[in-house]
């Protein structure tokens, strides 16, 4: 039996023939706590080779959609901005081929590059981030492209931004939440004043219907960014910045199903797995999440 080193161990597929493309981004240039998220993509791909192809909750095999695994991207380390721009370039390449991009991180800062690429194709884009942290800092450790600034960079593009699952925030960010921060778009963006919505993790624990909390801030086209520290460290301990009090696999899956039913999720990333820790349950969790989302966002043809 042969299992290729591709996502889900699938036979290599050229981008032209795929419906879904996996872009592994091995980057952790600005990680503050425990470095090692650059090894996240390879750990997810390794674990994914042991997935069952039939997804019992979807009722089909997402592998049938045609999933291409692209070579791992090791971005330019000269400046954090260069890394973000490189991600933008590669995601643009995938979108131009009309293929659904799935970006594997790597640290969260790479999302800014992916979102830039999506926004050029989908002017009515909104971004939904699942994250324990709001990442709203203007600058951190000398760069505006730090992982702790990613949602701020997205808002500056003029894109409505929703962050849910937050349970750790610096006091300087609190004034941004009430009334919610609204930033004019830079560089002639068409999104108008971008709106911010932050939902605390505690709120998600109180309420079953998560979508009703955020749907007003979502548009027709949604880019989804999942920082794995959204989940409780009891389920996914191997992340760059673990934070107690997170959410679980089951309720999050129920939400993601509803989200994909009501909105067009045009691409997603799963970031912040600390692959350097080689924690099999976390890696497998991440690979299962990626595979499930591929199936939820791309209807069986
Ligand atoms: Mn985070």
Short mmCIF file of C-alpha atoms in Angstrom, two decimals, residues 14-190:
data_model
loop_
_atom_site.label_atom_id
_atom_site.label_comp_id
_atom_site.label_asym_id
_atom_site.label_seq_id
_atom_site.Cartn_x
_atom_site.Cartn_y
_atom_site.Cartn_z
CA UNK A 14 -2.27 19.37 -10.55
CA UNK A 15 -3.88 22.62 -9.44
CA UNK A 16 -5.69 22.88 -12.80
CA UNK A 17 -7.62 19.68 -12.09
CA UNK A 18 -8.48 20.40 -8.45
CA UNK A 19 -11.51 21.99 -6.80
CA UNK A 20 -9.65 22.51 -3.53
CA UNK A 21 -6.00 23.44 -2.97
CA UNK A 22 -4.09 23.04 0.27
CA UNK A 23 -1.44 25.74 0.73
CA UNK A 24 0.90 24.86 3.63
CA UNK A 25 2.61 27.97 5.03
CA UNK A 26 5.56 27.15 7.28
CA UNK A 27 5.95 30.48 9.04
CA UNK A 28 6.31 31.55 12.68
CA UNK A 29 8.50 34.65 12.32
CA UNK A 30 6.70 36.67 15.02
CA UNK A 31 5.40 34.01 17.45
CA UNK A 32 5.63 35.46 20.98
CA UNK A 33 5.27 32.46 23.29
CA UNK A 34 6.21 28.99 22.13
CA UNK A 35 7.71 28.89 18.63
CA UNK A 36 7.02 25.89 16.42
CA UNK A 37 3.90 26.79 14.43
CA UNK A 38 6.08 26.69 11.29
CA UNK A 39 5.86 22.92 11.67
CA UNK A 40 2.05 23.05 11.89
CA UNK A 41 1.35 22.35 8.21
CA UNK A 42 3.54 19.27 8.02
CA UNK A 43 2.02 17.85 11.22
CA UNK A 44 -1.51 18.41 9.85
CA UNK A 45 -0.58 16.73 6.57
CA UNK A 46 1.09 13.82 8.37
CA UNK A 47 -1.97 13.26 10.57
CA UNK A 48 -4.36 13.69 7.62
CA UNK A 49 -2.84 10.67 5.90
CA UNK A 50 -4.60 8.56 8.54
CA UNK A 51 -8.05 10.11 8.13
CA UNK A 52 -11.03 7.99 7.14
CA UNK A 53 -12.11 9.32 3.73
CA UNK A 54 -15.84 8.93 4.47
CA UNK A 55 -17.05 11.71 6.73
CA UNK A 56 -19.95 10.35 8.74
CA UNK A 57 -21.41 13.75 9.51
CA UNK A 58 -21.32 14.91 5.85
CA UNK A 59 -22.40 11.58 4.40
CA UNK A 60 -19.83 11.66 1.60
CA UNK A 61 -16.10 11.54 0.92
CA UNK A 62 -14.71 15.09 0.56
CA UNK A 63 -11.62 13.53 -1.05
CA UNK A 64 -13.79 12.96 -4.17
CA UNK A 65 -13.94 16.73 -4.71
CA UNK A 66 -10.36 16.76 -5.99
CA UNK A 67 -7.87 18.08 -3.44
CA UNK A 68 -4.42 19.25 -4.54
CA UNK A 69 -1.62 19.69 -2.01
CA UNK A 70 0.74 22.50 -3.05
CA UNK A 71 4.42 22.53 -2.08
CA UNK A 72 5.08 23.97 1.36
CA UNK A 73 5.68 27.72 1.33
CA UNK A 74 8.59 28.93 3.48
CA UNK A 75 8.07 32.71 3.33
CA UNK A 76 10.67 35.44 3.12
CA UNK A 77 11.99 36.06 6.65
CA UNK A 78 13.60 39.43 5.93
CA UNK A 79 10.54 41.33 7.24
CA UNK A 80 7.13 40.14 8.52
CA UNK A 81 5.43 42.24 5.82
CA UNK A 82 7.32 40.35 3.11
CA UNK A 83 5.99 37.03 4.45
CA UNK A 84 2.40 38.34 4.42
CA UNK A 85 2.84 39.63 0.84
CA UNK A 86 4.16 36.28 -0.29
CA UNK A 87 1.09 34.52 1.10
CA UNK A 88 -1.09 37.02 -0.78
CA UNK A 89 0.73 36.20 -4.02
CA UNK A 90 0.25 32.44 -3.67
CA UNK A 91 -3.40 32.66 -2.63
CA UNK A 92 -4.09 34.97 -5.59
CA UNK A 93 -2.60 32.33 -7.88
CA UNK A 94 -5.01 29.71 -6.52
CA UNK A 95 -8.06 32.01 -6.73
CA UNK A 96 -7.26 32.93 -10.35
CA UNK A 97 -7.54 29.24 -11.22
CA UNK A 98 -10.99 29.24 -9.58
CA UNK A 99 -9.86 26.71 -7.00
CA UNK A 100 -10.98 26.84 -3.33
CA UNK A 101 -7.95 27.76 -1.15
CA UNK A 102 -7.27 26.15 2.22
CA UNK A 103 -4.33 27.73 4.00
CA UNK A 104 -2.53 25.78 6.72
CA UNK A 105 -0.46 27.73 9.25
CA UNK A 106 1.84 28.68 10.54
CA UNK A 107 1.17 31.66 12.76
CA UNK A 108 -1.93 33.81 12.49
CA UNK A 109 -0.27 36.80 10.78
CA UNK A 110 -0.44 34.93 7.44
CA UNK A 111 -4.23 35.43 7.40
CA UNK A 112 -3.72 39.12 6.49
CA UNK A 113 -2.06 38.05 3.22
CA UNK A 114 -4.77 35.52 2.41
CA UNK A 115 -7.54 38.04 3.10
CA UNK A 116 -5.88 40.65 0.85
CA UNK A 117 -5.99 38.14 -2.00
CA UNK A 118 -9.67 37.26 -1.38
CA UNK A 119 -10.72 40.89 -1.09
CA UNK A 120 -9.45 41.63 -4.62
CA UNK A 121 -11.74 38.90 -6.01
CA UNK A 122 -14.67 39.33 -3.58
CA UNK A 123 -15.29 43.04 -2.86
CA UNK A 124 -18.23 42.10 -0.64
CA UNK A 125 -16.09 39.95 1.63
CA UNK A 126 -16.41 39.68 5.39
CA UNK A 127 -14.02 37.88 7.68
CA UNK A 128 -14.98 35.58 10.52
CA UNK A 129 -12.21 34.65 12.94
CA UNK A 130 -12.46 32.00 15.65
CA UNK A 131 -9.79 32.92 18.17
CA UNK A 132 -9.11 33.20 21.91
CA UNK A 133 -7.42 36.53 21.17
CA UNK A 134 -8.77 39.63 19.45
CA UNK A 135 -5.42 40.43 17.71
CA UNK A 136 -6.38 44.11 17.42
CA UNK A 137 -3.06 45.74 18.33
CA UNK A 138 -1.89 48.52 16.04
CA UNK A 139 1.67 47.27 16.34
CA UNK A 140 3.50 44.68 18.44
CA UNK A 141 7.18 43.95 18.99
CA UNK A 142 8.15 46.46 16.34
CA UNK A 143 5.97 45.29 13.48
CA UNK A 144 2.42 45.91 12.26
CA UNK A 145 2.49 42.41 10.78
CA UNK A 146 2.79 40.59 14.10
CA UNK A 147 0.31 37.77 14.78
CA UNK A 148 -1.17 39.99 17.53
CA UNK A 149 -2.19 42.63 14.93
CA UNK A 150 -3.87 40.47 12.29
CA UNK A 151 -7.50 41.49 12.89
CA UNK A 152 -6.50 45.17 12.96
CA UNK A 153 -4.85 44.80 9.54
CA UNK A 154 -7.96 43.10 8.16
CA UNK A 155 -10.24 45.87 9.45
CA UNK A 156 -8.01 48.50 7.88
CA UNK A 157 -8.73 46.99 4.49
CA UNK A 158 -12.36 48.04 5.07
CA UNK A 159 -13.66 44.53 5.69
CA UNK A 160 -16.37 43.76 8.28
CA UNK A 161 -14.60 41.64 10.87
CA UNK A 162 -16.10 39.29 13.45
CA UNK A 163 -13.97 37.65 16.11
CA UNK A 164 -15.58 35.01 18.30
CA UNK A 165 -14.33 32.95 21.24
CA UNK A 166 -12.25 35.78 22.72
CA UNK A 167 -11.11 35.33 26.33
CA UNK A 168 -7.81 37.19 26.49
CA UNK A 169 -7.45 40.85 25.55
CA UNK A 170 -5.07 43.68 26.47
CA UNK A 171 -6.76 46.58 28.33
CA UNK A 172 -5.69 49.01 25.60
CA UNK A 173 -7.99 47.16 23.15
CA UNK A 174 -11.10 47.52 25.33
CA UNK A 175 -12.03 51.04 24.10
CA UNK A 176 -12.16 49.58 20.57
CA UNK A 177 -15.08 47.37 21.53
CA UNK A 178 -17.67 49.84 22.79
CA UNK A 179 -18.72 51.53 20.66
CA UNK A 180 -17.23 49.09 18.20
CA UNK A 181 -14.18 50.24 16.28
CA UNK A 182 -15.00 51.44 12.80
CA UNK A 183 -12.14 52.18 10.43
CA UNK A 184 -12.31 53.85 7.03
CA UNK A 185 -10.83 51.67 4.29
CA UNK A 186 -7.30 52.41 3.21
CA UNK A 187 -6.20 52.63 -0.40
CA UNK A 188 -9.68 53.10 -1.88
CA UNK A 189 -11.27 49.95 -0.52
CA UNK A 190 -14.95 49.61 -1.35
#
